[in-house]
PDB file of C-alpha atoms in Angstrom:
ATOM      1  CA  MET A   1     -30.117 -32.781  63.937  1.00 62.00           C
ATOM      2  CA  THR A   2     -29.309 -34.069  60.634  1.00 66.00           C
ATOM      3  CA  ARG A   3     -31.945 -35.559  58.452  1.00 70.00           C
ATOM      4  CA  ARG A   4     -31.254 -38.723  56.777  1.00 71.00           C
ATOM      5  CA  ARG A   5     -32.054 -38.781  53.196  1.00 69.00           C
ATOM      6  CA  THR A   6     -33.633 -41.984  51.943  1.00 67.00           C
ATOM      7  CA  PRO A   7     -32.849 -42.858  48.402  1.00 64.00           C
ATOM      8  CA  ARG A   8     -35.872 -42.589  46.110  1.00 67.00           C
ATOM      9  CA  ARG A   9     -36.728 -45.490  43.940  1.00 68.00           C
ATOM     10  CA  ASP A  10     -36.618 -44.836  40.294  1.00 68.00           C
ATOM     11  CA  GLU A  11     -40.170 -45.175  38.949  1.00 66.00           C
ATOM     12  CA  ALA A  12     -39.260 -44.877  35.315  1.00 65.00           C
ATOM     13  CA  GLY A  13     -41.127 -47.447  33.243  1.00 66.00           C
ATOM     14  CA  THR A  14     -43.758 -48.404  35.829  1.00 77.00           C
ATOM     15  CA  ALA A  15     -46.490 -46.517  33.987  1.00 81.00           C
ATOM     16  CA  LEU A  16     -45.844 -48.655  30.950  1.00 82.00           C
ATOM     17  CA  ILE A  17     -46.122 -51.855  32.984  1.00 83.00           C
ATOM     18  CA  GLU A  18     -49.333 -50.655  34.640  1.00 84.00           C
ATOM     19  CA  LEU A  19     -50.797 -49.706  31.270  1.00 86.00           C
ATOM     20  CA  VAL A  20     -49.994 -53.108  29.778  1.00 87.00           C
ATOM     21  CA  TRP A  21     -51.544 -55.009  32.701  1.00 87.00           C
ATOM     22  CA  LEU A  22     -54.600 -52.797  32.769  1.00 87.00           C
ATOM     23  CA  GLY A  23     -54.960 -53.174  29.015  1.00 86.00           C
ATOM     24  CA  ILE A  24     -54.826 -56.962  29.260  1.00 87.00           C
ATOM     25  CA  LEU A  25     -57.297 -57.039  32.138  1.00 88.00           C
ATOM     26  CA  LEU A  26     -59.776 -54.875  30.230  1.00 87.00           C
ATOM     27  CA  LEU A  27     -59.146 -56.083  26.699  1.00 89.00           C
ATOM     28  CA  VAL A  28     -59.670 -59.813  27.235  1.00 84.00           C
ATOM     29  CA  PRO A  29     -63.223 -59.523  28.675  1.00 83.00           C
ATOM     30  CA  LEU A  30     -64.092 -56.884  26.084  1.00 89.00           C
ATOM     31  CA  LEU A  31     -62.901 -59.232  23.341  1.00 88.00           C
ATOM     32  CA  TRP A  32     -65.073 -62.044  24.764  1.00 84.00           C
ATOM     33  CA  ILE A  33     -68.093 -59.753  24.823  1.00 86.00           C
ATOM     34  CA  VAL A  34     -67.578 -58.555  21.242  1.00 90.00           C
ATOM     35  CA  LEU A  35     -67.091 -62.100  19.923  1.00 88.00           C
ATOM     36  CA  SER A  36     -70.212 -63.263  21.771  1.00 87.00           C
ATOM     37  CA  VAL A  37     -72.261 -60.426  20.272  1.00 90.00           C
ATOM     38  CA  PHE A  38     -71.037 -61.370  16.786  1.00 91.00           C
ATOM     39  CA  GLU A  39     -71.908 -65.020  17.425  1.00 89.00           C
ATOM     40  CA  VAL A  40     -75.441 -64.102  18.560  1.00 91.00           C
ATOM     41  CA  GLN A  41     -75.926 -61.831  15.541  1.00 93.00           C
ATOM     42  CA  SER A  42     -74.801 -64.601  13.217  1.00 91.00           C
ATOM     43  CA  GLY A  43     -77.232 -66.967  14.937  1.00 92.00           C
ATOM     44  CA  ALA A  44     -80.072 -64.466  14.593  1.00 94.00           C
ATOM     45  CA  TYR A  45     -79.469 -64.180  10.843  1.00 94.00           C
ATOM     46  CA  GLY A  46     -79.222 -67.950  10.569  1.00 94.00           C
ATOM     47  CA  VAL A  47     -82.474 -68.624  12.428  1.00 96.00           C
ATOM     48  CA  SER A  48     -84.321 -65.979  10.413  1.00 96.00           C
ATOM     49  CA  SER A  49     -83.031 -67.494   7.183  1.00 95.00           C
ATOM     50  CA  ALA A  50     -83.921 -70.985   8.427  1.00 96.00           C
ATOM     51  CA  ALA A  51     -87.522 -69.966   9.167  1.00 96.00           C
ATOM     52  CA  ARG A  52     -87.913 -68.433   5.706  1.00 96.00           C
ATOM     53  CA  ALA A  53     -86.407 -71.467   3.962  1.00 96.00           C
ATOM     54  CA  ALA A  54     -88.455 -73.901   6.045  1.00 96.00           C
ATOM     55  CA  GLY A  55     -91.680 -72.040   5.222  1.00 94.00           C
ATOM     56  CA  ARG A  56     -90.962 -72.162   1.503  1.00 93.00           C
ATOM     57  CA  ALA A  57     -90.007 -75.843   1.628  1.00 94.00           C
ATOM     58  CA  TYR A  58     -93.166 -76.743   3.537  1.00 92.00           C
ATOM     59  CA  ALA A  59     -95.371 -74.792   1.120  1.00 89.00           C
ATOM     60  CA  LEU A  60     -93.811 -76.491  -1.907  1.00 89.00           C
ATOM     61  CA  ALA A  61     -94.164 -80.016  -0.506  1.00 89.00           C
ATOM     62  CA  PRO A  62     -96.990 -82.208  -1.836  1.00 87.00           C
ATOM     63  CA  THR A  63     -98.184 -83.376   1.615  1.00 87.00           C
ATOM     64  CA  ASP A  64     -97.939 -82.241   5.209  1.00 87.00           C
ATOM     65  CA  ALA A  65     -95.699 -85.170   6.207  1.00 89.00           C
ATOM     66  CA  ALA A  66     -93.295 -84.518   3.362  1.00 92.00           C
ATOM     67  CA  GLY A  67     -93.477 -80.806   4.145  1.00 91.00           C
ATOM     68  CA  GLN A  68     -92.357 -81.346   7.737  1.00 93.00           C
ATOM     69  CA  ALA A  69     -89.333 -83.367   6.597  1.00 95.00           C
ATOM     70  CA  GLN A  70     -88.434 -80.844   3.905  1.00 95.00           C
ATOM     71  CA  ALA A  71     -88.876 -77.922   6.297  1.00 95.00           C
ATOM     72  CA  GLU A  72     -86.509 -79.475   8.838  1.00 95.00           C
ATOM     73  CA  ALA A  73     -83.935 -80.239   6.135  1.00 96.00           C
ATOM     74  CA  ALA A  74     -84.187 -76.692   4.742  1.00 96.00           C
ATOM     75  CA  ALA A  75     -83.823 -75.158   8.213  1.00 96.00           C
ATOM     76  CA  ARG A  76     -80.771 -77.299   8.939  1.00 95.00           C
ATOM     77  CA  GLN A  77     -79.184 -76.343   5.608  1.00 95.00           C
ATOM     78  CA  ALA A  78     -79.873 -72.640   6.195  1.00 94.00           C
ATOM     79  CA  LEU A  79     -78.111 -72.826   9.569  1.00 94.00           C
ATOM     80  CA  VAL A  80     -75.157 -74.630   7.978  1.00 94.00           C
ATOM     81  CA  ASP A  81     -74.984 -71.924   5.288  1.00 92.00           C
ATOM     82  CA  GLN A  82     -74.781 -69.270   8.014  1.00 89.00           C
ATOM     83  CA  GLY A  83     -71.881 -71.053   9.716  1.00 88.00           C
ATOM     84  CA  LEU A  84     -73.848 -72.829  12.456  1.00 89.00           C
ATOM     85  CA  PRO A  85     -73.500 -76.526  11.574  1.00 90.00           C
ATOM     86  CA  ASP A  86     -73.736 -77.794  15.161  1.00 88.00           C
ATOM     87  CA  ALA A  87     -76.576 -75.568  16.362  1.00 90.00           C
ATOM     88  CA  PRO A  88     -79.649 -77.485  17.511  1.00 92.00           C
ATOM     89  CA  VAL A  89     -82.798 -76.754  15.530  1.00 94.00           C
ATOM     90  CA  GLN A  90     -86.474 -77.281  16.287  1.00 95.00           C
ATOM     91  CA  VAL A  91     -89.045 -76.614  13.556  1.00 96.00           C
ATOM     92  CA  THR A  92     -92.709 -76.158  14.483  1.00 95.00           C
ATOM     93  CA  VAL A  93     -95.365 -75.751  11.776  1.00 94.00           C
ATOM     94  CA  THR A  94     -98.898 -74.489  12.367  1.00 93.00           C
ATOM     95  CA  CYS A  95    -101.632 -73.750   9.858  1.00 90.00           C
ATOM     96  CA  ALA A  96    -104.692 -71.542   9.873  1.00 87.00           C
ATOM     97  CA  PRO A  97    -107.629 -71.773   9.264  1.00 83.00           C
ATOM     98  CA  TYR A  98    -107.294 -75.537   8.582  1.00 77.00           C
ATOM     99  CA  PRO A  99    -104.944 -76.975  11.207  1.00 79.00           C
ATOM    100  CA  ARG A 100    -105.188 -80.566   9.890  1.00 80.00           C
ATOM    101  CA  ASP A 101    -104.668 -79.792   6.187  1.00 80.00           C
ATOM    102  CA  CYS A 102    -102.017 -77.167   5.625  1.00 82.00           C
ATOM    103  CA  HIS A 103    -102.062 -77.529   1.854  1.00 79.00           C
ATOM    104  CA  SER A 104    -105.645 -76.323   1.420  1.00 75.00           C
ATOM    105  CA  GLY A 105    -106.237 -73.390  -0.886  1.00 75.00           C
ATOM    106  CA  THR A 106    -106.471 -70.554   1.636  1.00 79.00           C
ATOM    107  CA  SER A 107    -104.203 -71.815   4.428  1.00 84.00           C
ATOM    108  CA  VAL A 108    -101.464 -69.718   5.940  1.00 91.00           C
ATOM    109  CA  ILE A 109     -98.485 -71.769   7.075  1.00 92.00           C
ATOM    110  CA  THR A 110     -96.568 -70.396  10.048  1.00 94.00           C
ATOM    111  CA  VAL A 111     -93.140 -71.869  10.667  1.00 96.00           C
ATOM    112  CA  ARG A 112     -91.282 -71.253  13.912  1.00 97.00           C
ATOM    113  CA  VAL A 113     -87.622 -72.207  14.151  1.00 96.00           C
ATOM    114  CA  ARG A 114     -85.889 -72.384  17.521  1.00 96.00           C
ATOM    115  CA  SER A 115     -82.188 -72.753  18.078  1.00 95.00           C
ATOM    116  CA  ARG A 116     -79.447 -71.587  20.395  1.00 92.00           C
ATOM    117  CA  VAL A 117     -75.934 -70.245  20.136  1.00 90.00           C
ATOM    118  CA  ASP A 118     -73.227 -71.186  22.613  1.00 85.00           C
ATOM    119  CA  LEU A 119     -71.328 -68.132  23.788  1.00 81.00           C
ATOM    120  CA  LEU A 120     -67.540 -68.004  23.722  1.00 74.00           C
ATOM    121  CA  ILE A 121     -67.121 -67.514  27.462  1.00 70.00           C
ATOM    122  CA  PRO A 122     -64.740 -70.108  28.921  1.00 67.00           C
ATOM    123  CA  ASP A 123     -65.885 -72.660  31.486  1.00 66.00           C
ATOM    124  CA  VAL A 124     -63.438 -71.207  34.025  1.00 67.00           C
ATOM    125  CA  LEU A 125     -65.695 -68.191  34.590  1.00 65.00           C
ATOM    126  CA  GLY A 126     -68.817 -70.110  35.525  1.00 65.00           C
ATOM    127  CA  GLY A 127     -70.611 -73.396  35.733  1.00 62.00           C
ATOM    128  CA  GLY A 128     -71.092 -74.635  32.209  1.00 71.00           C
ATOM    129  CA  ARG A 129     -71.048 -72.867  28.900  1.00 75.00           C
ATOM    130  CA  PRO A 130     -73.742 -70.196  28.579  1.00 80.00           C
ATOM    131  CA  ALA A 131     -76.046 -70.180  25.576  1.00 85.00           C
ATOM    132  CA  PHE A 132     -78.354 -67.645  23.954  1.00 89.00           C
ATOM    133  CA  ALA A 133     -81.778 -68.877  22.792  1.00 93.00           C
ATOM    134  CA  LEU A 134     -82.964 -67.724  19.356  1.00 94.00           C
ATOM    135  CA  ASP A 135     -86.225 -68.123  17.485  1.00 95.00           C
ATOM    136  CA  ALA A 136     -87.788 -66.796  14.321  1.00 96.00           C
ATOM    137  CA  THR A 137     -91.215 -67.044  12.720  1.00 96.00           C
ATOM    138  CA  HIS A 138     -92.198 -66.878   9.062  1.00 96.00           C
ATOM    139  CA  ALA A 139     -95.743 -67.031   7.620  1.00 94.00           C
ATOM    140  CA  VAL A 140     -96.430 -68.252   4.081  1.00 91.00           C
ATOM    141  CA  PRO A 141     -99.808 -68.155   2.315  1.00 88.00           C
ATOM    142  CA  ILE A 142    -100.166 -71.520   0.609  1.00 81.00           C
ATOM    143  CA  GLY A 143    -100.786 -70.120  -2.875  1.00 70.00           C
ATOM    144  CA  GLN A 144     -97.720 -67.878  -2.846  1.00 58.00           C
ATOM    145  CA  TYR A 145     -95.242 -70.472  -4.169  1.00 59.00           C
ATOM    146  CA  GLN A 146     -97.584 -72.652  -6.193  1.00 56.00           C
ATOM    147  CA  GLU A 147     -98.377 -72.358  -9.849  1.00 54.00           C
ATOM    148  CA  VAL A 148    -102.011 -71.613 -10.590  1.00 47.00           C
ATOM    149  CA  GLY A 149    -103.223 -73.949 -13.281  1.00 46.00           C
TER     150      GLY A 149
END
């Protein structure tokens, strides 16, 4: 009985093709993850800077109403400076021990800034664009940025 010999396919170059496809399949999601982490880190720096700037602006304002407006403007500008011009911002100011008069001599102003960063994951992978919520708090004693006269 004679055995028939089947011709073998030449597999030269298939490892390269498999490596390229595997690299693409692993590299693209890894790139999305790394870019999202960088975006969140940038947002964290921006929100922290916004809280600090808003606290200083509120403390330097002559009244509480003017302080709220200046704090929101300072927080917005700090986010723009960090490369987040379209990020939503919410500024909340509380004062202790005098909640109604933040500009009293021994008050401590606490500013909380909330924002979010949209992640760079495409809409194809899920319903809607995911976002990462960020917030930062900064406390300012009222006499810290005022001249004693």
